[in-house]
Structure formats: C-alpha cells, structure tokens
Amino acid sequence: ATSAQYPASGTVAGLAPVNTVLPVITGTATQGQVLSTTNGTWTNSPTGYTYQWQRCNPGDQHCSDIPGATAKDYSVQSADSGHTLQVVVTAINASGSSIPATSDHTGKVP
C-alpha cells in the first residue's frame, strides 16, 4: 500500500476576541466627575483594548463619538449636560480586533 501526501494547506489563523460580558461604567455622571469603564470579559486572550466614549440624545436613540475621548477614564463635560453617556470597548489580539462591545448608558447628566 502506498500513502498519498498532500501539500500543507497553510496555517490556521487564530481568532479575534469575542465579548462575553459587556463593559461597565462606574462613577457619577455629573459635570466635573470622572467616569471609568471596565474592559468587560473577552475570549481569545486580548492583548489590548481601545475605548471610545459617546454622548447620546435623551432618548438614547442616537449616540455620537466624543472627539478625543478615547481613554479608559472620561471627565464629564458641560457639553454632556442633558445627555446620557456610554463607552464602546474594542479588544485586540494578534489575530485582529473584536466586534466592539457597548456599555449600558449612564443616567442623564444634570
């Protein structure tokens, strides 16, 4: 009997992180206060995270990125008054970036 040999099909790529628990915002959504976010929980061994804080209209139907608000902490600004806030966390590993995970909204900033 002879055995056939087949060429290697290449390497199997790893998997990008997948969120299993959403990030959570801590702190008081009041002007001058600092909010922080957790990273949430992810599969596939993330090696880093990116953050984007967003300001949402009072009905929470439309949110837009806050320019420059890309750190784990965010200082609530006067422009946030009357809005809710949320943060979008993206996990990264050697295989790429995850689908972003979005926190729940804060209460309305007074």
Short mmCIF file of N, CA, C and O in Angstrom, two decimals:
data_model
loop_
_atom_site.label_atom_id
_atom_site.label_comp_id
_atom_site.label_asym_id
_atom_site.label_seq_id
_atom_site.Cartn_x
_atom_site.Cartn_y
_atom_site.Cartn_z
N ALA A 1 0.85 -1.18 0.00
CA ALA A 1 0.00 0.00 0.00
C ALA A 1 0.88 1.22 0.00
O ALA A 1 1.93 1.24 0.63
N THR A 2 0.43 2.19 -0.70
CA THR A 2 1.16 3.45 -0.72
C THR A 2 0.32 4.51 -0.02
O THR A 2 -0.90 4.41 0.05
N SER A 3 0.98 5.51 0.49
CA SER A 3 0.24 6.60 1.13
C SER A 3 0.41 7.87 0.30
O SER A 3 1.49 8.14 -0.21
N ALA A 4 -0.65 8.57 0.16
CA ALA A 4 -0.60 9.82 -0.59
C ALA A 4 -0.20 10.94 0.35
O ALA A 4 -0.54 10.94 1.52
N GLN A 5 0.53 11.88 -0.19
CA GLN A 5 0.90 13.05 0.59
C GLN A 5 0.27 14.28 -0.06
O GLN A 5 0.26 14.40 -1.29
N TYR A 6 -0.27 15.13 0.77
CA TYR A 6 -0.92 16.34 0.28
C TYR A 6 -0.14 17.55 0.78
O TYR A 6 0.39 17.53 1.89
N PRO A 7 -0.10 18.61 -0.02
CA PRO A 7 0.61 19.81 0.44
C PRO A 7 -0.11 20.43 1.64
O PRO A 7 -1.32 20.30 1.79
N ALA A 8 0.65 21.09 2.47
CA ALA A 8 0.07 21.76 3.63
C ALA A 8 -0.90 22.84 3.15
O ALA A 8 -0.67 23.49 2.14
N SER A 9 -1.97 23.02 3.88
CA SER A 9 -2.98 23.99 3.48
C SER A 9 -2.71 25.37 4.05
O SER A 9 -3.49 26.28 3.88
N GLY A 10 -1.61 25.56 4.72
CA GLY A 10 -1.31 26.85 5.33
C GLY A 10 -1.60 26.81 6.81
O GLY A 10 -2.06 25.81 7.36
N THR A 11 -1.34 27.91 7.47
CA THR A 11 -1.58 27.96 8.90
C THR A 11 -3.01 28.38 9.18
O THR A 11 -3.63 29.09 8.40
N VAL A 12 -3.52 27.92 10.28
CA VAL A 12 -4.87 28.29 10.70
C VAL A 12 -4.75 29.54 11.54
O VAL A 12 -4.00 29.57 12.53
N ALA A 13 -5.45 30.57 11.13
CA ALA A 13 -5.39 31.84 11.86
C ALA A 13 -6.09 31.70 13.20
O ALA A 13 -7.06 30.95 13.34
N GLY A 14 -5.60 32.44 14.19
CA GLY A 14 -6.25 32.49 15.48
C GLY A 14 -7.55 33.27 15.38
O GLY A 14 -7.92 33.75 14.31
N LEU A 15 -8.21 33.39 16.48
CA LEU A 15 -9.48 34.09 16.50
C LEU A 15 -9.36 35.42 17.22
O LEU A 15 -8.68 35.53 18.24
N ALA A 16 -10.03 36.42 16.68
CA ALA A 16 -10.10 37.72 17.35
C ALA A 16 -10.91 37.57 18.64
O ALA A 16 -11.72 36.65 18.76
N PRO A 17 -10.74 38.47 19.59
CA PRO A 17 -11.50 38.39 20.84
C PRO A 17 -13.02 38.49 20.59
O PRO A 17 -13.47 39.13 19.65
N VAL A 18 -13.76 37.84 21.47
CA VAL A 18 -15.23 37.88 21.44
C VAL A 18 -15.70 38.28 22.84
O VAL A 18 -15.28 37.69 23.83
N ASN A 19 -16.59 39.27 22.92
CA ASN A 19 -17.08 39.74 24.20
C ASN A 19 -18.09 38.76 24.80
O ASN A 19 -18.97 38.28 24.09
N THR A 20 -17.95 38.51 26.11
CA THR A 20 -18.90 37.65 26.81
C THR A 20 -19.61 38.40 27.94
O THR A 20 -20.69 37.99 28.36
N VAL A 21 -19.00 39.48 28.46
CA VAL A 21 -19.62 40.34 29.47
C VAL A 21 -19.33 41.78 29.06
O VAL A 21 -18.16 42.14 28.85
N LEU A 22 -20.39 42.60 28.92
CA LEU A 22 -20.23 43.98 28.46
C LEU A 22 -19.41 44.82 29.44
O LEU A 22 -19.42 44.55 30.66
N PRO A 23 -18.76 45.87 28.94
CA PRO A 23 -18.07 46.80 29.84
C PRO A 23 -19.09 47.52 30.73
O PRO A 23 -20.26 47.65 30.35
N VAL A 24 -18.63 47.97 31.88
CA VAL A 24 -19.49 48.66 32.86
C VAL A 24 -18.86 49.99 33.22
O VAL A 24 -17.67 50.06 33.53
N ILE A 25 -19.67 51.05 33.19
CA ILE A 25 -19.22 52.39 33.59
C ILE A 25 -19.42 52.55 35.08
O ILE A 25 -20.49 52.22 35.61
N THR A 26 -18.39 53.08 35.76
CA THR A 26 -18.51 53.40 37.18
C THR A 26 -18.26 54.89 37.36
O THR A 26 -17.56 55.52 36.56
N GLY A 27 -18.82 55.43 38.42
CA GLY A 27 -18.69 56.85 38.71
C GLY A 27 -20.04 57.55 38.59
O GLY A 27 -21.05 56.92 38.27
N THR A 28 -20.04 58.85 38.85
CA THR A 28 -21.27 59.64 38.82
C THR A 28 -21.27 60.52 37.59
O THR A 28 -20.33 61.30 37.38
N ALA A 29 -22.33 60.42 36.80
CA ALA A 29 -22.43 61.18 35.55
C ALA A 29 -22.87 62.61 35.85
O ALA A 29 -24.00 63.02 35.62
N THR A 30 -21.94 63.37 36.42
CA THR A 30 -22.16 64.77 36.78
C THR A 30 -20.96 65.57 36.29
O THR A 30 -19.82 65.11 36.41
N GLN A 31 -21.22 66.77 35.77
CA GLN A 31 -20.14 67.59 35.24
C GLN A 31 -19.01 67.73 36.26
O GLN A 31 -19.24 67.94 37.43
N GLY A 32 -17.78 67.52 35.78
CA GLY A 32 -16.59 67.62 36.62
C GLY A 32 -16.17 66.31 37.25
O GLY A 32 -15.07 66.21 37.78
N GLN A 33 -17.03 65.30 37.20
CA GLN A 33 -16.70 63.99 37.76
C GLN A 33 -16.01 63.14 36.70
O GLN A 33 -16.16 63.36 35.50
N VAL A 34 -15.27 62.13 37.17
CA VAL A 34 -14.59 61.22 36.25
C VAL A 34 -15.32 59.89 36.24
O VAL A 34 -15.58 59.30 37.29
N LEU A 35 -15.65 59.44 35.02
CA LEU A 35 -16.22 58.12 34.83
C LEU A 35 -15.11 57.17 34.40
O LEU A 35 -14.17 57.59 33.72
N SER A 36 -15.23 55.91 34.75
CA SER A 36 -14.28 54.88 34.33
C SER A 36 -15.06 53.72 33.75
O SER A 36 -16.24 53.54 34.04
N THR A 37 -14.39 52.92 32.93
CA THR A 37 -15.03 51.73 32.40
C THR A 37 -14.19 50.50 32.70
O THR A 37 -12.96 50.58 32.79
N THR A 38 -14.88 49.39 32.85
CA THR A 38 -14.18 48.11 32.87
C THR A 38 -13.95 47.71 31.42
O THR A 38 -14.55 48.30 30.51
N ASN A 39 -13.13 46.74 31.18
CA ASN A 39 -12.94 46.24 29.83
C ASN A 39 -14.05 45.29 29.41
O ASN A 39 -14.23 45.02 28.22
N GLY A 40 -14.78 44.76 30.37
CA GLY A 40 -15.70 43.67 30.09
C GLY A 40 -14.91 42.37 30.12
O GLY A 40 -13.73 42.34 30.50
N THR A 41 -15.53 41.28 29.71
CA THR A 41 -14.88 39.98 29.67
C THR A 41 -14.85 39.49 28.23
O THR A 41 -15.85 39.62 27.52
N TRP A 42 -13.70 38.93 27.84
CA TRP A 42 -13.48 38.54 26.44
C TRP A 42 -12.86 37.16 26.37
O TRP A 42 -12.09 36.76 27.24
N THR A 43 -13.15 36.44 25.28
CA THR A 43 -12.47 35.18 24.98
C THR A 43 -11.26 35.47 24.09
O THR A 43 -11.07 36.60 23.64
N ASN A 44 -10.48 34.47 23.83
CA ASN A 44 -9.35 34.51 22.88
C ASN A 44 -8.23 35.47 23.27
O ASN A 44 -7.58 36.06 22.43
N SER A 45 -8.01 35.62 24.55
CA SER A 45 -6.83 36.29 25.12
C SER A 45 -6.49 37.65 24.52
O SER A 45 -5.48 37.81 23.84
N PRO A 46 -7.31 38.67 24.79
CA PRO A 46 -6.97 40.01 24.30
C PRO A 46 -5.63 40.48 24.87
O PRO A 46 -5.27 40.15 26.00
N THR A 47 -4.92 41.24 24.05
CA THR A 47 -3.64 41.82 24.49
C THR A 47 -3.74 43.32 24.67
O THR A 47 -2.80 43.96 25.13
N GLY A 48 -4.87 43.91 24.28
CA GLY A 48 -5.06 45.34 24.43
C GLY A 48 -6.50 45.72 24.16
O GLY A 48 -7.31 44.91 23.68
N TYR A 49 -6.82 46.98 24.48
CA TYR A 49 -8.18 47.48 24.32
C TYR A 49 -8.15 48.91 23.80
O TYR A 49 -7.21 49.66 24.09
N THR A 50 -9.19 49.28 23.06
CA THR A 50 -9.39 50.68 22.70
C THR A 50 -10.74 51.11 23.25
O THR A 50 -11.63 50.28 23.46
N TYR A 51 -10.87 52.42 23.48
CA TYR A 51 -12.07 52.97 24.09
C TYR A 51 -12.56 54.15 23.27
O TYR A 51 -11.76 54.93 22.74
N GLN A 52 -13.89 54.29 23.18
CA GLN A 52 -14.49 55.47 22.58
C GLN A 52 -15.74 55.82 23.37
O GLN A 52 -16.72 55.07 23.38
N TRP A 53 -15.68 56.97 24.05
CA TRP A 53 -16.84 57.45 24.80
C TRP A 53 -17.79 58.13 23.84
O TRP A 53 -17.36 58.77 22.87
N GLN A 54 -19.09 57.97 24.11
CA GLN A 54 -20.12 58.54 23.25
C GLN A 54 -21.15 59.30 24.07
O GLN A 54 -21.47 58.93 25.19
N ARG A 55 -21.67 60.37 23.44
CA ARG A 55 -22.73 61.19 24.02
C ARG A 55 -24.02 60.82 23.29
O ARG A 55 -24.03 60.75 22.07
N CYS A 56 -25.08 60.57 24.05
CA CYS A 56 -26.34 60.10 23.47
C CYS A 56 -27.46 61.09 23.73
O CYS A 56 -27.49 61.74 24.77
N ASN A 57 -28.40 61.16 22.79
CA ASN A 57 -29.53 62.06 22.98
C ASN A 57 -30.40 61.53 24.12
O ASN A 57 -30.27 60.36 24.51
N PRO A 58 -31.26 62.35 24.67
CA PRO A 58 -32.02 61.93 25.85
C PRO A 58 -32.83 60.65 25.66
O PRO A 58 -33.04 59.91 26.61
N GLY A 59 -33.26 60.34 24.44
CA GLY A 59 -33.99 59.11 24.22
C GLY A 59 -33.08 57.92 23.98
O GLY A 59 -33.54 56.82 23.73
N ASP A 60 -31.77 58.12 24.02
CA ASP A 60 -30.76 57.09 23.81
C ASP A 60 -30.85 56.44 22.43
O ASP A 60 -30.38 55.33 22.23
N GLN A 61 -31.50 57.11 21.50
CA GLN A 61 -31.66 56.53 20.17
C GLN A 61 -30.48 56.85 19.25
O GLN A 61 -30.27 56.17 18.28
N HIS A 62 -29.76 57.90 19.54
CA HIS A 62 -28.64 58.27 18.69
C HIS A 62 -27.46 58.66 19.57
O HIS A 62 -27.58 59.52 20.44
N CYS A 63 -26.33 58.02 19.34
CA CYS A 63 -25.10 58.34 20.08
C CYS A 63 -24.02 58.72 19.10
O CYS A 63 -23.95 58.18 17.99
N SER A 64 -23.17 59.67 19.49
CA SER A 64 -22.06 60.06 18.63
C SER A 64 -20.78 60.10 19.44
O SER A 64 -20.78 60.35 20.65
N ASP A 65 -19.67 59.81 18.75
CA ASP A 65 -18.36 59.81 19.40
C ASP A 65 -18.04 61.19 19.96
O ASP A 65 -18.32 62.21 19.32
N ILE A 66 -17.44 61.20 21.15
CA ILE A 66 -16.95 62.44 21.74
C ILE A 66 -15.50 62.58 21.29
O ILE A 66 -14.67 61.71 21.60
N PRO A 67 -15.18 63.62 20.51
CA PRO A 67 -13.81 63.76 19.99
C PRO A 67 -12.77 63.73 21.12
O PRO A 67 -12.93 64.40 22.14
N GLY A 68 -11.74 62.91 20.94
CA GLY A 68 -10.63 62.84 21.89
C GLY A 68 -10.91 62.01 23.13
O GLY A 68 -10.03 61.84 23.97
N ALA A 69 -12.14 61.49 23.28
CA ALA A 69 -12.49 60.73 24.48
C ALA A 69 -12.22 59.24 24.22
O ALA A 69 -13.13 58.46 24.01
N THR A 70 -10.92 58.89 24.23
CA THR A 70 -10.51 57.55 23.85
C THR A 70 -9.67 56.85 24.93
O THR A 70 -8.87 55.97 24.63
N ALA A 71 -9.87 57.26 26.18
CA ALA A 71 -9.15 56.64 27.30
C ALA A 71 -10.14 55.84 28.14
O ALA A 71 -11.35 55.92 27.96
N LYS A 72 -9.61 55.08 29.08
CA LYS A 72 -10.45 54.26 29.96
C LYS A 72 -11.27 55.14 30.90
O LYS A 72 -12.32 54.73 31.37
N ASP A 73 -10.80 56.35 31.17
CA ASP A 73 -11.50 57.30 32.03
C ASP A 73 -11.98 58.48 31.19
O ASP A 73 -11.37 58.84 30.18
N TYR A 74 -13.09 59.09 31.63
CA TYR A 74 -13.65 60.25 30.93
C TYR A 74 -14.14 61.26 31.96
O TYR A 74 -14.89 60.91 32.87
N SER A 75 -13.72 62.52 31.79
CA SER A 75 -14.19 63.61 32.65
C SER A 75 -15.45 64.20 32.04
O SER A 75 -15.43 64.67 30.89
N VAL A 76 -16.53 64.17 32.79
CA VAL A 76 -17.82 64.64 32.30
C VAL A 76 -17.73 66.16 32.07
O VAL A 76 -17.29 66.91 32.94
N GLN A 77 -18.15 66.59 30.87
CA GLN A 77 -18.03 67.98 30.43
C GLN A 77 -19.39 68.69 30.46
O GLN A 77 -20.44 68.04 30.49
N SER A 78 -19.37 70.02 30.38
CA SER A 78 -20.63 70.79 30.33
C SER A 78 -21.44 70.42 29.09
O SER A 78 -22.67 70.42 29.13
N ALA A 79 -20.78 70.06 27.98
CA ALA A 79 -21.49 69.68 26.75
C ALA A 79 -22.29 68.40 26.94
O ALA A 79 -23.18 68.10 26.13
N ASP A 80 -22.01 67.63 28.00
CA ASP A 80 -22.72 66.38 28.25
C ASP A 80 -24.06 66.61 28.95
O ASP A 80 -24.88 65.70 29.02
N SER A 81 -24.28 67.82 29.44
CA SER A 81 -25.50 68.12 30.17
C SER A 81 -26.74 67.79 29.33
O SER A 81 -26.81 68.14 28.15
N GLY A 82 -27.68 67.09 29.94
CA GLY A 82 -28.91 66.71 29.24
C GLY A 82 -28.78 65.46 28.40
O GLY A 82 -29.75 65.05 27.76
N HIS A 83 -27.61 64.85 28.37
CA HIS A 83 -27.38 63.64 27.58
C HIS A 83 -27.02 62.47 28.50
O HIS A 83 -26.68 62.67 29.66
N THR A 84 -27.08 61.28 27.97
CA THR A 84 -26.52 60.12 28.65
C THR A 84 -25.19 59.80 27.96
O THR A 84 -24.91 60.31 26.87
N LEU A 85 -24.38 58.99 28.62
CA LEU A 85 -23.07 58.62 28.08
C LEU A 85 -22.97 57.10 28.01
O LEU A 85 -23.61 56.39 28.80
N GLN A 86 -22.17 56.63 27.08
CA GLN A 86 -21.83 55.21 27.00
C GLN A 86 -20.41 55.11 26.50
O GLN A 86 -19.84 56.09 26.01
N VAL A 87 -19.82 53.93 26.62
CA VAL A 87 -18.47 53.70 26.12
C VAL A 87 -18.47 52.44 25.27
O VAL A 87 -19.17 51.48 25.56
N VAL A 88 -17.69 52.51 24.20
CA VAL A 88 -17.52 51.38 23.30
C VAL A 88 -16.10 50.85 23.48
O VAL A 88 -15.14 51.62 23.36
N VAL A 89 -15.97 49.57 23.81
CA VAL A 89 -14.68 48.94 24.04
C VAL A 89 -14.43 47.92 22.94
O VAL A 89 -15.30 47.11 22.62
N THR A 90 -13.23 47.98 22.36
CA THR A 90 -12.81 47.01 21.36
C THR A 90 -11.58 46.30 21.89
O THR A 90 -10.64 46.94 22.36
N ALA A 91 -11.60 44.98 21.86
CA ALA A 91 -10.45 44.18 22.31
C ALA A 91 -9.61 43.79 21.10
O ALA A 91 -10.13 43.60 20.00
N ILE A 92 -8.31 43.67 21.33
CA ILE A 92 -7.37 43.38 20.25
C ILE A 92 -6.47 42.23 20.68
O ILE A 92 -6.08 42.14 21.86
N ASN A 93 -6.14 41.34 19.74
CA ASN A 93 -5.09 40.35 19.96
C ASN A 93 -4.33 40.18 18.64
O ASN A 93 -4.59 40.92 17.68
N ALA A 94 -3.43 39.23 18.58
CA ALA A 94 -2.59 39.06 17.38
C ALA A 94 -3.42 38.73 16.14
O ALA A 94 -2.97 38.96 15.02
N SER A 95 -4.63 38.24 16.33
CA SER A 95 -5.48 37.88 15.19
C SER A 95 -6.34 39.03 14.69
O SER A 95 -6.96 38.93 13.65
N GLY A 96 -6.40 40.11 15.46
CA GLY A 96 -7.17 41.26 15.00
C GLY A 96 -8.01 41.88 16.09
O GLY A 96 -7.82 41.65 17.27
N SER A 97 -8.96 42.70 15.64
CA SER A 97 -9.84 43.44 16.55
C SER A 97 -11.19 42.75 16.66
O SER A 97 -11.68 42.15 15.70
N SER A 98 -11.79 42.90 17.83
CA SER A 98 -13.10 42.31 18.08
C SER A 98 -14.20 43.17 17.45
O SER A 98 -13.96 44.30 17.02
N ILE A 99 -15.40 42.64 17.48
CA ILE A 99 -16.58 43.46 17.27
C ILE A 99 -16.70 44.30 18.54
O ILE A 99 -16.58 43.78 19.64
N PRO A 100 -16.92 45.62 18.42
CA PRO A 100 -16.99 46.46 19.62
C PRO A 100 -18.12 46.05 20.56
O PRO A 100 -19.17 45.58 20.12
N ALA A 101 -17.88 46.23 21.85
CA ALA A 101 -18.87 45.97 22.89
C ALA A 101 -19.25 47.30 23.53
O ALA A 101 -18.37 48.10 23.88
N THR A 102 -20.54 47.56 23.67
CA THR A 102 -21.02 48.85 24.17
C THR A 102 -21.65 48.68 25.55
O THR A 102 -22.48 47.80 25.76
N SER A 103 -21.25 49.57 26.47
CA SER A 103 -21.78 49.56 27.82
C SER A 103 -23.24 50.01 27.82
O SER A 103 -23.76 50.55 26.84
N ASP A 104 -23.90 49.83 28.97
CA ASP A 104 -25.20 50.46 29.19
C ASP A 104 -24.97 51.97 29.31
O ASP A 104 -23.85 52.42 29.59
N HIS A 105 -26.04 52.73 29.13
CA HIS A 105 -25.96 54.18 29.27
C HIS A 105 -25.88 54.58 30.74
O HIS A 105 -26.42 53.89 31.60
N THR A 106 -25.26 55.73 30.97
CA THR A 106 -25.34 56.33 32.29
C THR A 106 -26.71 56.96 32.42
O THR A 106 -27.46 57.05 31.45
N GLY A 107 -27.01 57.48 33.61
CA GLY A 107 -28.19 58.32 33.74
C GLY A 107 -27.94 59.64 33.01
O GLY A 107 -26.81 59.95 32.61
N LYS A 108 -28.99 60.41 32.85
CA LYS A 108 -28.86 61.71 32.19
C LYS A 108 -27.98 62.63 33.01
O LYS A 108 -28.15 62.73 34.24
N VAL A 109 -27.03 63.29 32.35
CA VAL A 109 -26.13 64.22 33.04
C VAL A 109 -26.94 65.49 33.36
O VAL A 109 -27.53 66.07 32.45
N PRO A 110 -26.98 65.89 34.64
CA PRO A 110 -27.77 67.09 35.00
C PRO A 110 -27.14 68.37 34.48
O PRO A 110 -25.99 68.41 34.14
#
